[in-house]
Coordinates of C-alpha atoms in Angstrom, one line a residue:
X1 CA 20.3 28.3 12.9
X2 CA 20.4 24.9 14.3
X3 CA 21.8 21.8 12.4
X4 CA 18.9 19.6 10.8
X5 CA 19.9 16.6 12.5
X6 CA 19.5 18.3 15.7
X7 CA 15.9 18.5 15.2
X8 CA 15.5 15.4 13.4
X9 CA 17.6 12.5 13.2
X10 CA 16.7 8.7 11.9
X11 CA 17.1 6.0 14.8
X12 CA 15.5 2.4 14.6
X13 CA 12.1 3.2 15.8
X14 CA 12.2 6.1 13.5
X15 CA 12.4 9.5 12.4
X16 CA 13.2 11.6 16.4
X17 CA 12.6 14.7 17.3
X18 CA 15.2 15.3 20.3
X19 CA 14.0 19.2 21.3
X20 CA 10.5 18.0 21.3
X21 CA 11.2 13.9 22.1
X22 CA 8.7 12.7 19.6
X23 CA 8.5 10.8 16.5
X24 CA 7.4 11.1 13.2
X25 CA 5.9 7.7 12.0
X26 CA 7.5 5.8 14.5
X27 CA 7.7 1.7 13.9
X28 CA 7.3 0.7 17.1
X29 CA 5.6 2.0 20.2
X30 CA 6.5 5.4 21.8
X31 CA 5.5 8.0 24.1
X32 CA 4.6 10.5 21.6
X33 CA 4.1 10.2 17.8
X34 CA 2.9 12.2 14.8
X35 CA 1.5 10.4 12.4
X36 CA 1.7 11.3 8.6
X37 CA -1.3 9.2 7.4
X38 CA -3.2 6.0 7.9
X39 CA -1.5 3.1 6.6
X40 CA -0.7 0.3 8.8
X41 CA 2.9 0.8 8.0
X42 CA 2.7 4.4 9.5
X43 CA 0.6 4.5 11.5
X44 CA 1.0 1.7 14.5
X45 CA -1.0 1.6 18.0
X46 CA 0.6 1.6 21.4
X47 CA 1.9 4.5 21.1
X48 CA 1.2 7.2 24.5
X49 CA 0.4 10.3 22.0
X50 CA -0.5 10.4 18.8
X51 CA -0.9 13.7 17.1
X52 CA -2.8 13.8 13.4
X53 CA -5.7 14.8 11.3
X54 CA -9.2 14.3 12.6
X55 CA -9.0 11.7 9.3
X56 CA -6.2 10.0 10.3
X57 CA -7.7 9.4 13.8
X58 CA -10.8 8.8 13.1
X59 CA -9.0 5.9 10.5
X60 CA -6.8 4.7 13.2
X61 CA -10.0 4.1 15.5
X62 CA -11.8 1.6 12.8
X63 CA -8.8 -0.4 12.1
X64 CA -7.0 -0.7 15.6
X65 CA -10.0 0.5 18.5
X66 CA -10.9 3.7 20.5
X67 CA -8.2 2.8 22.7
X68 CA -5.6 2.3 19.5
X69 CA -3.9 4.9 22.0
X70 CA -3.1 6.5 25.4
X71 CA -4.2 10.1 24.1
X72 CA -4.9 11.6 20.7
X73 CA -4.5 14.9 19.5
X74 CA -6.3 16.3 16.4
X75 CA -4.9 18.9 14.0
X76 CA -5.7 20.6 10.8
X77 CA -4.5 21.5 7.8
X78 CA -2.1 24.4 8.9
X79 CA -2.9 24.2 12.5
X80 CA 0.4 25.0 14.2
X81 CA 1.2 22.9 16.9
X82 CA 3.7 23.2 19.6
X83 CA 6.0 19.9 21.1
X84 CA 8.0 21.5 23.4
X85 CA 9.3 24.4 22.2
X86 CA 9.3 22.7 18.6
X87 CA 6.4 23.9 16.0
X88 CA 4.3 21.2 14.4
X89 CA 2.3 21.8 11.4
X90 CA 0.1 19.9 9.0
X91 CA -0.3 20.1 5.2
X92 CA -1.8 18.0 2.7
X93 CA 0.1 15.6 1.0
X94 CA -2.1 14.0 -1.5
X95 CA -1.7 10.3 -1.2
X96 CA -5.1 9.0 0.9
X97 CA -8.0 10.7 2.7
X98 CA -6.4 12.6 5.9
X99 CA -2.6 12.1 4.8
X100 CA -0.3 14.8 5.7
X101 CA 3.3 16.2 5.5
X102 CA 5.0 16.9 9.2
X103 CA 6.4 20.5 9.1
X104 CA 8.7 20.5 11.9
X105 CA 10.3 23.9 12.5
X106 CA 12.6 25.6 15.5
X107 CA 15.4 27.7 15.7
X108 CA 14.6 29.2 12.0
X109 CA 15.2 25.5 10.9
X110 CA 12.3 24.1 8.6
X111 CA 12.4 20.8 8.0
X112 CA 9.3 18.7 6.2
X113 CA 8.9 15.5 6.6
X114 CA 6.6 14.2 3.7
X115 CA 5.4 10.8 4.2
X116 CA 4.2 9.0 1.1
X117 CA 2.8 11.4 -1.3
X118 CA 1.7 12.1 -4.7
X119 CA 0.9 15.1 -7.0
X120 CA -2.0 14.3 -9.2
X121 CA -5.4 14.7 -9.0
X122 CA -7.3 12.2 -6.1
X123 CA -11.1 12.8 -5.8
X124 CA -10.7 11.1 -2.7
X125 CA -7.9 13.7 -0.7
X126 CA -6.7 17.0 -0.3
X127 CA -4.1 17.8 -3.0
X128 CA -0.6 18.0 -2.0
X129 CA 0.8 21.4 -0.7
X130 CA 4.3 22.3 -1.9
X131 CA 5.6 24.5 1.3
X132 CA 9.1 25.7 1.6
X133 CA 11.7 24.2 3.8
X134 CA 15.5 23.8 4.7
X135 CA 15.5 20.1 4.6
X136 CA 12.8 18.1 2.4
X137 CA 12.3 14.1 3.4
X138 CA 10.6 12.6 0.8
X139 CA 9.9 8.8 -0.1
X140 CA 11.2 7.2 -3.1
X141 CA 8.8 4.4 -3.9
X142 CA 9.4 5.3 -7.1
X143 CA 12.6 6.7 -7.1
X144 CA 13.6 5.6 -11.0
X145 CA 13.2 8.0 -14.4
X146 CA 11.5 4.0 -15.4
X147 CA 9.0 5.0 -13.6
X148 CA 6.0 7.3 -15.5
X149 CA 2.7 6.5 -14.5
X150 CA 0.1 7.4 -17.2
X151 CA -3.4 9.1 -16.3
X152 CA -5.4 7.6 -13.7
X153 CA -8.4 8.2 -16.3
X154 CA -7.1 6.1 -19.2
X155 CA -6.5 3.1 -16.9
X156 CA -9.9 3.3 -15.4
X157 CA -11.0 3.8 -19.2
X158 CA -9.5 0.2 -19.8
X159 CA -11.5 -0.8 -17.2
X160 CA -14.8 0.4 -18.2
X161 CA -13.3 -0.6 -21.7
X162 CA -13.0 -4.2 -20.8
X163 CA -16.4 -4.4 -18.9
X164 CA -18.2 -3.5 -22.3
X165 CA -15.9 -6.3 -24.1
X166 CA -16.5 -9.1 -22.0
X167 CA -20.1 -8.3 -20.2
X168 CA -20.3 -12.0 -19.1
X169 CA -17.8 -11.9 -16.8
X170 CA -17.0 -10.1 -13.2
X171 CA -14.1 -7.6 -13.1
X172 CA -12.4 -8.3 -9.8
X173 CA -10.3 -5.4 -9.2
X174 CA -7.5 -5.3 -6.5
X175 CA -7.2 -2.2 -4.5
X176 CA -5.7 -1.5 -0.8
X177 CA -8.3 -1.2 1.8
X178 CA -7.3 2.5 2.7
X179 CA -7.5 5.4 0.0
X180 CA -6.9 3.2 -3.5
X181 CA -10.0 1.1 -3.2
X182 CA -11.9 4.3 -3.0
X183 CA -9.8 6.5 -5.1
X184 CA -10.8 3.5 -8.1
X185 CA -14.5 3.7 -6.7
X186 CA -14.3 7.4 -7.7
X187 CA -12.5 7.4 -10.5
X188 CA -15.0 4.7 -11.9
X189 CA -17.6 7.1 -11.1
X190 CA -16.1 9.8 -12.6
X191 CA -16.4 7.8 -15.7
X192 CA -20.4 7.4 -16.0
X193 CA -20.2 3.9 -14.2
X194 CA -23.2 4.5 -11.9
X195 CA -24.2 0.7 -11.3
X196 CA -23.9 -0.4 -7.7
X197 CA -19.8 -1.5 -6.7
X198 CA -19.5 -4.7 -5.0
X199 CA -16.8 -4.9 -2.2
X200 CA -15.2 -7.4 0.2
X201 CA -16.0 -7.2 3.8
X202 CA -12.7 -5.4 4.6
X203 CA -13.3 -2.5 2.2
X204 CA -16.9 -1.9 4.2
X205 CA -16.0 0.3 7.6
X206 CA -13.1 2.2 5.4
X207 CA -15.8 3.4 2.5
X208 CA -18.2 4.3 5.3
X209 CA -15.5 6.4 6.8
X210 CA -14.9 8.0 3.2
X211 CA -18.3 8.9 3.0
X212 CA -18.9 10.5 6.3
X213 CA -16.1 12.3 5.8
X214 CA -17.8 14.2 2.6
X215 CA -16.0 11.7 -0.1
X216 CA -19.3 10.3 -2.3
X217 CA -19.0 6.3 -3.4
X218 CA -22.0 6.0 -5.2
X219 CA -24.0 2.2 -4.6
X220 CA -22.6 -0.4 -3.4
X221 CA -23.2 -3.9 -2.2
X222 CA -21.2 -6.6 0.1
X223 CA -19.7 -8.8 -2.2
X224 CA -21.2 -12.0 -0.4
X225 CA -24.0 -14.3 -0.4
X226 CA -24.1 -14.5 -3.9
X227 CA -24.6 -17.4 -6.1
X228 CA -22.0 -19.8 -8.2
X229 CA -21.2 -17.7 -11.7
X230 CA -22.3 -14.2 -10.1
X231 CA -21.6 -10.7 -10.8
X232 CA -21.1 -11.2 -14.7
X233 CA -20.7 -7.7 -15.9
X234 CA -20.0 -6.1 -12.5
X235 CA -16.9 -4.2 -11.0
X236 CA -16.3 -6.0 -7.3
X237 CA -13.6 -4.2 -5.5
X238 CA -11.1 -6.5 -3.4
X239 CA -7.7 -6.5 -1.8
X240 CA -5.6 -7.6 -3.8
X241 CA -4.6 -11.3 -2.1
X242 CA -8.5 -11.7 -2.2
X243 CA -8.4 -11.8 -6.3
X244 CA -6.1 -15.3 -5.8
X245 CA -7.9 -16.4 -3.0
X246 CA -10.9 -19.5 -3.4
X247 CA -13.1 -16.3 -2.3
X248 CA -13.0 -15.2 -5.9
X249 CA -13.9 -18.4 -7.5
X250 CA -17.7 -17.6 -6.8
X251 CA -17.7 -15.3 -9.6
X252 CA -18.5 -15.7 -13.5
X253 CA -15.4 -16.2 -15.0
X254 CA -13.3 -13.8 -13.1
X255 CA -11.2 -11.4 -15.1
X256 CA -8.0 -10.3 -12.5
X257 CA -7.5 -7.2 -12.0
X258 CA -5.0 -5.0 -9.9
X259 CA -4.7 -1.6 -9.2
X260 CA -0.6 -0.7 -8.7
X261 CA 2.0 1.3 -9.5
X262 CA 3.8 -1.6 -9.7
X263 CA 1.8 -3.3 -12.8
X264 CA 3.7 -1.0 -14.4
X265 CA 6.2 -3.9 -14.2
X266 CA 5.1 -6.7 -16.9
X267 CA 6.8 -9.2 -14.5
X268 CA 4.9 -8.4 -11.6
X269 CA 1.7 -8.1 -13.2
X270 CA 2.5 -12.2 -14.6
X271 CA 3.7 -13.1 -10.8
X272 CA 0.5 -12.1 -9.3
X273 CA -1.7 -13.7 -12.4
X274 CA -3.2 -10.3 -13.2
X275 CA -4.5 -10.4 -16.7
X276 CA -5.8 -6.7 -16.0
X277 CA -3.6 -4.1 -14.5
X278 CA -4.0 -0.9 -13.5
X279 CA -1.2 1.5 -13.4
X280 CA -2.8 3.5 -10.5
X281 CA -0.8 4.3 -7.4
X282 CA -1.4 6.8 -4.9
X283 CA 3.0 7.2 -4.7
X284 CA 4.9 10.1 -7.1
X285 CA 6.1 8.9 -9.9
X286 CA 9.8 10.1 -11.0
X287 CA 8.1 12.8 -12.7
X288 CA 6.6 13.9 -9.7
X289 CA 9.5 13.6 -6.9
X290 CA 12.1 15.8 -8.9
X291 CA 9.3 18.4 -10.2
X292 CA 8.8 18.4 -6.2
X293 CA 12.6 19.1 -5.5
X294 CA 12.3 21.9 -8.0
X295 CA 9.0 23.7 -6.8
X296 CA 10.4 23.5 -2.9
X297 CA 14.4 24.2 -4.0
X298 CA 15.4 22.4 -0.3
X299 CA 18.6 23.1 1.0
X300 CA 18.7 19.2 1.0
X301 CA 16.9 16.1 0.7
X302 CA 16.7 13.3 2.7
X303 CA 15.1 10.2 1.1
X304 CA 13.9 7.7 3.3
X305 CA 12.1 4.3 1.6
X306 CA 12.4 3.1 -1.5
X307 CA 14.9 3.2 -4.5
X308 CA 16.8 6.0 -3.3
X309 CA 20.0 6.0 -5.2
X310 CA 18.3 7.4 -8.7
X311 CA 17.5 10.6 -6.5
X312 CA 20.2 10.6 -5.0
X313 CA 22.4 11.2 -8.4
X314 CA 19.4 13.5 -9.4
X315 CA 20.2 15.5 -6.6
X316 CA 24.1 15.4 -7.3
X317 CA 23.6 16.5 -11.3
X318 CA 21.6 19.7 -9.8
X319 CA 23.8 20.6 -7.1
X320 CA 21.1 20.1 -4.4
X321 CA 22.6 17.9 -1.3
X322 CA 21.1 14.9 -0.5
X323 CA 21.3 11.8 1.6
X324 CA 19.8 8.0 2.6
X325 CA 18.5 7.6 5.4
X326 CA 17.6 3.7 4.8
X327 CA 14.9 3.5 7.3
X328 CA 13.2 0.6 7.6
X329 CA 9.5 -1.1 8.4
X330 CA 7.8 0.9 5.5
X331 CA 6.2 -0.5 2.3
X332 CA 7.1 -0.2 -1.6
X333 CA 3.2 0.8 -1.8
X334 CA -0.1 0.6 0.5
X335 CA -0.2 -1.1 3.4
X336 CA 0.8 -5.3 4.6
X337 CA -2.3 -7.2 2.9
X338 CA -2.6 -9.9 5.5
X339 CA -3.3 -6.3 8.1
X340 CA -5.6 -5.6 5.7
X341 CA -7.8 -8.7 6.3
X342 CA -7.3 -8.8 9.6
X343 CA -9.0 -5.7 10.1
X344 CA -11.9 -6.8 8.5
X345 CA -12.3 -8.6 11.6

């Protein structure tokens, strides 16, 4: 069997694949990429090839342009793909519509490289598929036992909850453009809110996508041309610099909201002047990284973003080997806001 850092090995523009002279998620432009999932700080133009789901794509195309690349490639789900002798394969990994782990395999060396994933329910995704491997590269957004994320459903519940408390006044929530905004649509759908959603501009072409691609949102309406002291009562969905911006000031007494893993983090939540948040993030919790070590039982891990030192002495307590890799050019959680907005065109 070949050594895993034969087949993969980190280098500044990313994870590289020497047999088969691609990239997994690379951070700047290459000749040929494979792309885990949509986010802007994934999934980059420029690059010659890019090989994904249809999903991921077909996202890539609204935010970036048909010609986002030289050639695309669609796969799915457990479509085996071959890069020069090296086998490619795709398999859910739970954290937005079209996201996927990179199951890079040659030699009788499996090696899975995870992107940014999660293991709880998401109304909006395919779940994430634990498949076994030699080497396991995982994210570590959350990469602290400090971090345990409660149910999705009781934060949305003090959402609904605080709509019935104070009906005079809008509930501006803020969500990521790509898979939280509509994972919170959902969820708030899910819990008998059936009144149209109002949304900025920049959510518009990415809920469209959503719901051509099978994921129902329900009614909603643009979030503009509305009068002073609007929307009392009413859920409008934002990103989350949006909330702060004079844009919001049109509303009846706005009520801040955010939707994060990181308002789990009183400090942040004061920073940002949320008096709502939402502990919702579409990243494994603690919780949910080491139960993923356990179900795969990897050889070894490599952690890539994040706080990796936590799993790293996880790791070293159960006897399972383990390294940083430290890349950089990725996000804590979602995606740069100020891409966000510019997509919105």
């Amino acid at each position: 069997m070949m050594r895993p850092q034969d087949l993969l090995r980190p280098t500044p523009a990313g994870l590289y694949c020497p047999p088969g002279d691609f990239y997994v998620d690379p951070v700047r432009p290459v000749d040929r990429a494979v792309i885990t999932h949509g986010h802007s700080d994934h999934a980059r133009a420029g690059h010659g090839t890019v090989l994904a789901t249809p999903e991921t794509l077909a996202i890539m195309t609204v935010r970036y342009g048909a010609d986002f690349a030289g050639r695309t490639q669609a796969a799915g789900y457990g479509e085996t793909i071959s890069i020069g002798g090296v086998e490619v394969r795709l398999i859910p990994a739970g954290h937005v519509l079209g996201s996927a782990q990179a199951v890079v395999s040659q030699s009788g060396l499996i090696m899975t490289v995870s992107g940014d994933y999660k293991r709880r329910r998401d109304p909006t995704c395919a779940a994430f598929e634990a498949a076994p491997c030699h080497v396991f590269i995982s994210e570590a957004t959350f990469g602290l036992p400090v971090f345990v994320h409660p149910p999705d459903t009781e934060e949305i519940q003090r959402l609904v909850s605080s709509l019935a408390q104070f009906p005079e006044r809008a509930h501006l929530v803020g969500a990521y453009a790509l898979g939280k905004a509509q994972r919170i649509i959902r969820l708030l759908r899910e819990a008998g809110w059936e009144r149209p959603i109002y949304v900025h501009g920049a959510l518009e072409r990415l809920n469209d996508l959503y719901q051509a691609s099978g994921v129902p949102l329900g009614p909603l309406a643009p979030a503009t041309g509305l009068k002073a002291g609007a929307l009392g009562g009413e859920v409008v969905i934002a990103p989350p610099s949006a909330i702060q911006d004079r844009w919001a000031r049109r509303f009846a007494e706005p009520i801040a909201a955010f939707a994060s893993g990181w308002m789990g983090v009183r400090a942040r939540a004061r920073q940002r002047g949320v008096e709502l948040p939402l502990v919702i993030s579409d990243h494994a919790d603690w919780p949910e990284l080491t139960q993923t070590f356990e179900e795969i039982t990897p050889e070894e891990v490599w952690i890539t973003h994040g706080r990796e030192e936590g799993l790293l002495r996880w790791c070293e307590l159960k006897g399972m080997r383990a390294r940083a890799l430290r890349l950089v050019g990725y996000d804590e959680e979602g995606e740069d806001e100020q891409n966000v907005l510019e997509d919105a065109g």
